[in-house]
mmCIF file of N, CA and C in Angstrom:
data_model
loop_
_atom_site.group_PDB
_atom_site.id
_atom_site.type_symbol
_atom_site.label_atom_id
_atom_site.label_comp_id
_atom_site.label_asym_id
_atom_site.label_seq_id
_atom_site.Cartn_x
_atom_site.Cartn_y
_atom_site.Cartn_z
ATOM 1 N N ALA A 128 89.949 132.402 116.581
ATOM 2 C CA ALA A 128 88.714 131.685 116.389
ATOM 3 C C ALA A 128 87.751 132.137 117.485
ATOM 4 N N PHE A 129 86.602 132.674 117.061
ATOM 5 C CA PHE A 129 85.649 133.192 118.031
ATOM 6 C C PHE A 129 84.231 132.866 117.593
ATOM 7 N N THR A 130 83.273 133.192 118.456
ATOM 8 C CA THR A 130 81.855 133.173 118.115
ATOM 9 C C THR A 130 81.252 134.477 118.608
ATOM 10 N N SER A 131 80.114 134.827 118.055
ATOM 11 C CA SER A 131 79.479 136.096 118.414
ATOM 12 C C SER A 131 78.984 136.109 119.856
ATOM 13 N N TRP A 132 78.689 134.968 120.435
ATOM 14 C CA TRP A 132 78.120 134.878 121.778
ATOM 15 C C TRP A 132 79.173 134.674 122.875
ATOM 16 N N CYS A 133 80.430 134.555 122.514
ATOM 17 C CA CYS A 133 81.499 134.200 123.450
ATOM 18 C C CYS A 133 81.934 135.396 124.307
ATOM 19 N N GLY A 134 81.677 135.319 125.619
ATOM 20 C CA GLY A 134 82.076 136.388 126.537
ATOM 21 C C GLY A 134 83.583 136.610 126.603
ATOM 22 N N PRO A 135 84.384 135.554 126.795
ATOM 23 C CA PRO A 135 85.837 135.746 126.825
ATOM 24 C C PRO A 135 86.380 136.302 125.501
ATOM 25 N N CYS A 136 85.742 135.982 124.383
ATOM 26 C CA CYS A 136 86.152 136.535 123.081
ATOM 27 C C CYS A 136 85.976 138.048 123.073
ATOM 28 N N LYS A 137 84.851 138.490 123.618
ATOM 29 C CA LYS A 137 84.569 139.929 123.670
ATOM 30 C C LYS A 137 85.574 140.647 124.564
ATOM 31 N N LEU A 138 85.940 140.016 125.686
ATOM 32 C CA LEU A 138 86.944 140.608 126.576
ATOM 33 C C LEU A 138 88.305 140.676 125.895
ATOM 34 N N LEU A 139 88.671 139.628 125.171
ATOM 35 C CA LEU A 139 89.940 139.603 124.446
ATOM 36 C C LEU A 139 89.989 140.745 123.433
ATOM 37 N N LYS A 140 88.911 140.911 122.696
ATOM 38 C CA LYS A 140 88.831 141.972 121.693
ATOM 39 C C LYS A 140 88.903 143.359 122.339
ATOM 40 N N LYS A 141 88.221 143.528 123.466
ATOM 41 C CA LYS A 141 88.141 144.837 124.120
ATOM 42 C C LYS A 141 89.408 145.202 124.891
ATOM 43 N N HIS A 142 89.991 144.237 125.613
ATOM 44 C CA HIS A 142 91.092 144.555 126.531
ATOM 45 C C HIS A 142 92.485 144.155 126.046
ATOM 46 N N THR A 143 92.570 143.124 125.229
ATOM 47 C CA THR A 143 93.886 142.614 124.842
ATOM 48 C C THR A 143 94.274 143.058 123.441
ATOM 49 N N PHE A 144 93.391 142.857 122.482
ATOM 50 C CA PHE A 144 93.718 143.214 121.098
ATOM 51 C C PHE A 144 93.912 144.718 120.913
ATOM 52 N N THR A 145 93.347 145.523 121.795
ATOM 53 C CA THR A 145 93.482 146.980 121.688
ATOM 54 C C THR A 145 94.758 147.512 122.332
ATOM 55 N N ASP A 146 95.492 146.664 123.030
ATOM 56 C CA ASP A 146 96.743 147.076 123.662
ATOM 57 C C ASP A 146 97.753 147.456 122.576
ATOM 58 N N THR A 147 98.338 148.648 122.664
ATOM 59 C CA THR A 147 99.227 149.128 121.606
ATOM 60 C C THR A 147 100.485 148.281 121.450
ATOM 61 N N VAL A 148 101.028 147.785 122.549
ATOM 62 C CA VAL A 148 102.230 146.947 122.474
ATOM 63 C C VAL A 148 101.885 145.618 121.787
ATOM 64 N N VAL A 149 100.761 145.038 122.156
ATOM 65 C CA VAL A 149 100.304 143.789 121.530
ATOM 66 C C VAL A 149 100.085 144.005 120.035
ATOM 67 N N GLY A 150 99.368 145.077 119.690
ATOM 68 C CA GLY A 150 99.097 145.360 118.285
ATOM 69 C C GLY A 150 100.366 145.523 117.473
ATOM 70 N N LYS A 151 101.306 146.285 118.003
ATOM 71 C CA LYS A 151 102.570 146.510 117.293
ATOM 72 C C LYS A 151 103.317 145.194 117.085
ATOM 73 N N PHE A 152 103.422 144.391 118.135
ATOM 74 C CA PHE A 152 104.152 143.127 118.042
ATOM 75 C C PHE A 152 103.504 142.193 117.014
ATOM 76 N N PHE A 153 102.203 141.992 117.124
ATOM 77 C CA PHE A 153 101.536 141.041 116.232
ATOM 78 C C PHE A 153 101.485 141.551 114.795
ATOM 79 N N ASN A 154 101.340 142.835 114.600
ATOM 80 C CA ASN A 154 101.340 143.371 113.231
ATOM 81 C C ASN A 154 102.715 143.286 112.583
ATOM 82 N N GLU A 155 103.777 143.316 113.375
ATOM 83 C CA GLU A 155 105.134 143.201 112.835
ATOM 84 C C GLU A 155 105.523 141.755 112.521
ATOM 85 N N HIS A 156 104.943 140.794 113.247
ATOM 86 C CA HIS A 156 105.408 139.412 113.160
ATOM 87 C C HIS A 156 104.421 138.415 112.549
ATOM 88 N N PHE A 157 103.172 138.793 112.404
ATOM 89 C CA PHE A 157 102.156 137.839 111.967
ATOM 90 C C PHE A 157 101.190 138.461 110.970
ATOM 91 N N ILE A 158 100.522 137.608 110.223
ATOM 92 C CA ILE A 158 99.332 137.997 109.458
ATOM 93 C C ILE A 158 98.169 137.591 110.354
ATOM 94 N N ASN A 159 97.441 138.564 110.858
ATOM 95 C CA ASN A 159 96.407 138.317 111.858
ATOM 96 C C ASN A 159 95.039 138.160 111.194
ATOM 97 N N VAL A 160 94.336 137.110 111.577
ATOM 98 C CA VAL A 160 93.026 136.812 111.010
ATOM 99 C C VAL A 160 92.085 136.445 112.150
ATOM 100 N N THR A 161 90.876 136.957 112.108
ATOM 101 C CA THR A 161 89.845 136.519 113.043
ATOM 102 C C THR A 161 88.693 135.953 112.229
ATOM 103 N N GLU A 162 88.165 134.840 112.700
ATOM 104 C CA GLU A 162 87.049 134.195 112.012
ATOM 105 C C GLU A 162 86.016 133.735 113.024
ATOM 106 N N ASP A 163 84.757 133.996 112.693
ATOM 107 C CA ASP A 163 83.642 133.460 113.464
ATOM 108 C C ASP A 163 83.503 131.996 113.068
ATOM 109 N N MET A 164 83.665 131.098 114.003
ATOM 110 C CA MET A 164 83.685 129.664 113.710
ATOM 111 C C MET A 164 82.312 129.079 113.403
ATOM 112 N N GLU A 165 81.285 129.912 113.470
ATOM 113 C CA GLU A 165 79.932 129.433 113.169
ATOM 114 C C GLU A 165 79.392 130.004 111.861
ATOM 115 N N LYS A 166 80.250 130.703 111.110
ATOM 116 C CA LYS A 166 79.809 131.337 109.862
ATOM 117 C C LYS A 166 80.858 131.158 108.771
ATOM 118 N N GLY A 167 80.401 131.088 107.535
ATOM 119 C CA GLY A 167 81.278 131.094 106.371
ATOM 120 C C GLY A 167 82.444 130.133 106.468
ATOM 121 N N VAL A 168 83.629 130.639 106.109
ATOM 122 C CA VAL A 168 84.855 129.830 106.110
ATOM 123 C C VAL A 168 85.227 129.354 107.516
ATOM 124 N N GLY A 169 84.722 130.038 108.539
ATOM 125 C CA GLY A 169 85.014 129.644 109.915
ATOM 126 C C GLY A 169 84.575 128.230 110.241
ATOM 127 N N ILE A 170 83.474 127.783 109.657
ATOM 128 C CA ILE A 170 82.969 126.428 109.898
ATOM 129 C C ILE A 170 84.003 125.402 109.433
ATOM 130 N N GLU A 171 84.560 125.612 108.257
ATOM 131 C CA GLU A 171 85.590 124.709 107.733
ATOM 132 C C GLU A 171 86.874 124.784 108.558
ATOM 133 N N LEU A 172 87.253 125.998 108.965
ATOM 134 C CA LEU A 172 88.464 126.154 109.775
ATOM 135 C C LEU A 172 88.323 125.477 111.131
ATOM 136 N N ALA A 173 87.141 125.571 111.739
ATOM 137 C CA ALA A 173 86.907 124.917 113.029
ATOM 138 C C ALA A 173 87.108 123.409 112.904
ATOM 139 N N LYS A 174 86.633 122.840 111.804
ATOM 140 C CA LYS A 174 86.818 121.401 111.570
ATOM 141 C C LYS A 174 88.293 121.081 111.317
ATOM 142 N N LYS A 175 88.925 121.872 110.458
ATOM 143 C CA LYS A 175 90.319 121.622 110.096
ATOM 144 C C LYS A 175 91.240 121.649 111.312
ATOM 145 N N TYR A 176 91.037 122.639 112.183
ATOM 146 C CA TYR A 176 91.931 122.822 113.329
ATOM 147 C C TYR A 176 91.383 122.244 114.635
ATOM 148 N N GLY A 177 90.226 121.597 114.566
ATOM 149 C CA GLY A 177 89.667 120.965 115.759
ATOM 150 C C GLY A 177 89.290 121.946 116.847
ATOM 151 N N VAL A 178 88.786 123.106 116.470
ATOM 152 C CA VAL A 178 88.428 124.137 117.443
ATOM 153 C C VAL A 178 87.130 123.740 118.145
ATOM 154 N N THR A 179 87.207 123.630 119.468
ATOM 155 C CA THR A 179 86.035 123.250 120.256
ATOM 156 C C THR A 179 85.769 124.203 121.413
ATOM 157 N N ALA A 180 86.636 125.179 121.614
ATOM 158 C CA ALA A 180 86.483 126.155 122.694
ATOM 159 C C ALA A 180 86.820 127.536 122.144
ATOM 160 N N TYR A 181 86.234 128.550 122.778
ATOM 161 C CA TYR A 181 86.414 129.918 122.289
ATOM 162 C C TYR A 181 86.797 130.847 123.422
ATOM 163 N N PRO A 182 87.665 131.796 123.141
ATOM 164 C CA PRO A 182 88.430 131.930 121.905
ATOM 165 C C PRO A 182 89.541 130.885 121.830
ATOM 166 N N THR A 183 89.923 130.557 120.620
ATOM 167 C CA THR A 183 91.110 129.748 120.365
ATOM 168 C C THR A 183 92.017 130.576 119.477
ATOM 169 N N LEU A 184 93.262 130.721 119.881
ATOM 170 C CA LEU A 184 94.248 131.450 119.086
ATOM 171 C C LEU A 184 95.243 130.439 118.550
ATOM 172 N N ILE A 185 95.475 130.496 117.244
ATOM 173 C CA ILE A 185 96.312 129.513 116.571
ATOM 174 C C ILE A 185 97.428 130.232 115.818
ATOM 175 N N ILE A 186 98.642 129.766 115.981
ATOM 176 C CA ILE A 186 99.759 130.252 115.171
ATOM 177 C C ILE A 186 100.126 129.122 114.227
ATOM 178 N N THR A 187 100.111 129.437 112.932
ATOM 179 C CA THR A 187 100.472 128.450 111.917
ATOM 180 C C THR A 187 101.686 128.921 111.142
ATOM 181 N N ASP A 188 102.289 127.989 110.419
ATOM 182 C CA ASP A 188 103.339 128.380 109.490
ATOM 183 C C ASP A 188 102.669 128.809 108.180
ATOM 184 N N GLY A 189 103.456 129.142 107.193
ATOM 185 C CA GLY A 189 102.939 129.628 105.920
ATOM 186 C C GLY A 189 102.093 128.627 105.158
ATOM 187 N N ASP A 190 102.217 127.352 105.505
ATOM 188 C CA ASP A 190 101.438 126.306 104.854
ATOM 189 C C ASP A 190 100.179 125.943 105.637
ATOM 190 N N GLY A 191 99.933 126.635 106.741
ATOM 191 C CA GLY A 191 98.750 126.364 107.541
ATOM 192 C C GLY A 191 98.921 125.267 108.575
ATOM 193 N N ASN A 192 100.153 124.808 108.776
ATOM 194 C CA ASN A 192 100.419 123.791 109.798
ATOM 195 C C ASN A 192 100.514 124.464 111.163
ATOM 196 N N VAL A 193 99.866 123.894 112.160
ATOM 197 C CA VAL A 193 99.839 124.483 113.495
ATOM 198 C C VAL A 193 101.222 124.433 114.137
ATOM 199 N N ILE A 194 101.665 125.596 114.589
ATOM 200 C CA ILE A 194 102.900 125.698 115.369
ATOM 201 C C ILE A 194 102.541 125.579 116.847
ATOM 202 N N THR A 195 101.527 126.345 117.269
ATOM 203 C CA THR A 195 101.043 126.303 118.642
ATOM 204 C C THR A 195 99.650 126.913 118.683
ATOM 205 N N TYR A 196 98.951 126.661 119.772
ATOM 206 C CA TYR A 196 97.629 127.256 119.946
ATOM 207 C C TYR A 196 97.354 127.407 121.437
ATOM 208 N N THR A 197 96.350 128.206 121.759
ATOM 209 C CA THR A 197 95.910 128.376 123.135
ATOM 210 C C THR A 197 94.414 128.643 123.115
ATOM 211 N N LYS A 198 93.781 128.347 124.233
ATOM 212 C CA LYS A 198 92.339 128.545 124.356
ATOM 213 C C LYS A 198 92.056 129.458 125.531
ATOM 214 N N GLY A 199 91.025 130.280 125.397
ATOM 215 C CA GLY A 199 90.572 131.131 126.489
ATOM 216 C C GLY A 199 91.137 132.541 126.430
ATOM 217 N N TYR A 200 90.668 133.351 127.361
ATOM 218 C CA TYR A 200 91.085 134.759 127.444
ATOM 219 C C TYR A 200 92.557 134.843 127.827
ATOM 220 N N LEU A 201 93.265 135.784 127.207
ATOM 221 C CA LEU A 201 94.659 136.073 127.554
ATOM 222 C C LEU A 201 94.803 137.558 127.842
ATOM 223 N N SER A 202 95.552 137.886 128.868
ATOM 224 C CA SER A 202 95.895 139.285 129.137
ATOM 225 C C SER A 202 96.865 139.742 128.057
ATOM 226 N N PRO A 203 97.085 141.050 127.933
ATOM 227 C CA PRO A 203 98.069 141.507 126.953
ATOM 228 C C PRO A 203 99.439 140.839 127.114
ATOM 229 N N GLN A 204 99.947 140.734 128.338
ATOM 230 C CA GLN A 204 101.255 140.116 128.547
ATOM 231 C C GLN A 204 101.241 138.642 128.171
ATOM 232 N N ASP A 205 100.168 137.952 128.518
ATOM 233 C CA ASP A 205 100.066 136.530 128.169
ATOM 234 C C ASP A 205 100.022 136.344 126.654
ATOM 235 N N LEU A 206 99.336 137.242 125.953
ATOM 236 C CA LEU A 206 99.279 137.141 124.498
ATOM 237 C C LEU A 206 100.649 137.415 123.879
ATOM 238 N N LEU A 207 101.381 138.384 124.419
ATOM 239 C CA LEU A 207 102.745 138.632 123.945
ATOM 240 C C LEU A 207 103.627 137.404 124.162
ATOM 241 N N ASP A 208 103.513 136.794 125.329
ATOM 242 C CA ASP A 208 104.294 135.590 125.616
ATOM 243 C C ASP A 208 103.937 134.468 124.641
ATOM 244 N N PHE A 209 102.659 134.307 124.340
ATOM 245 C CA PHE A 209 102.191 133.302 123.388
ATOM 246 C C PHE A 209 102.795 133.560 122.010
ATOM 247 N N GLY A 210 102.762 134.802 121.561
ATOM 248 C CA GLY A 210 103.320 135.146 120.249
ATOM 249 C C GLY A 210 104.812 134.903 120.185
ATOM 250 N N LYS A 211 105.522 135.278 121.234
ATOM 251 C CA LYS A 211 106.973 135.064 121.282
ATOM 252 C C LYS A 211 107.304 133.568 121.272
ATOM 253 N N TYR A 212 106.506 132.794 121.988
ATOM 254 C CA TYR A 212 106.691 131.346 121.990
ATOM 255 C C TYR A 212 106.506 130.799 120.581
ATOM 256 N N GLY A 213 105.462 131.259 119.889
ATOM 257 C CA GLY A 213 105.186 130.812 118.529
ATOM 258 C C GLY A 213 106.313 131.149 117.569
ATOM 259 N N ILE A 214 106.875 132.324 117.706
ATOM 260 C CA ILE A 214 107.999 132.721 116.849
ATOM 261 C C ILE A 214 109.210 131.826 117.113
ATOM 262 N N GLY A 215 109.442 131.521 118.365
ATOM 263 C CA GLY A 215 110.577 130.688 118.743
ATOM 264 C C GLY A 215 110.457 129.247 118.287
ATOM 265 N N HIS A 216 109.263 128.831 117.895
ATOM 266 C CA HIS A 216 109.037 127.453 117.488
ATOM 267 C C HIS A 216 108.599 127.336 116.032
ATOM 268 N N GLU A 217 108.839 128.382 115.255
ATOM 269 C CA GLU A 217 108.492 128.334 113.835
ATOM 270 C C GLU A 217 109.320 127.302 113.110
ATOM 271 N N SER A 218 108.726 126.713 112.110
ATOM 272 C CA SER A 218 109.472 125.788 111.257
ATOM 273 C C SER A 218 110.463 126.571 110.424
ATOM 274 N N PRO A 219 111.636 126.003 110.114
ATOM 275 C CA PRO A 219 112.634 126.738 109.318
ATOM 276 C C PRO A 219 112.158 126.964 107.888
#
């Protein structure tokens, strides 16, 4: 969950999402989606998930139920740790 004006969102996109280890891990384990919370479907998603800070990263199960979430910039290692935590807490 991001906005076009969010500085930490831009840093996440530039420094963390481009990390090859991060990309490989998340592409193998998740369906990755980014949405601008001020446009289109993002407005509804922001309401549904109570997004009030940017960036917000949310891991859901297949039904859209929140498993875990985090707010703010994450380094590549922190994002990997977040993803691993989410996998470890998935619903059966």
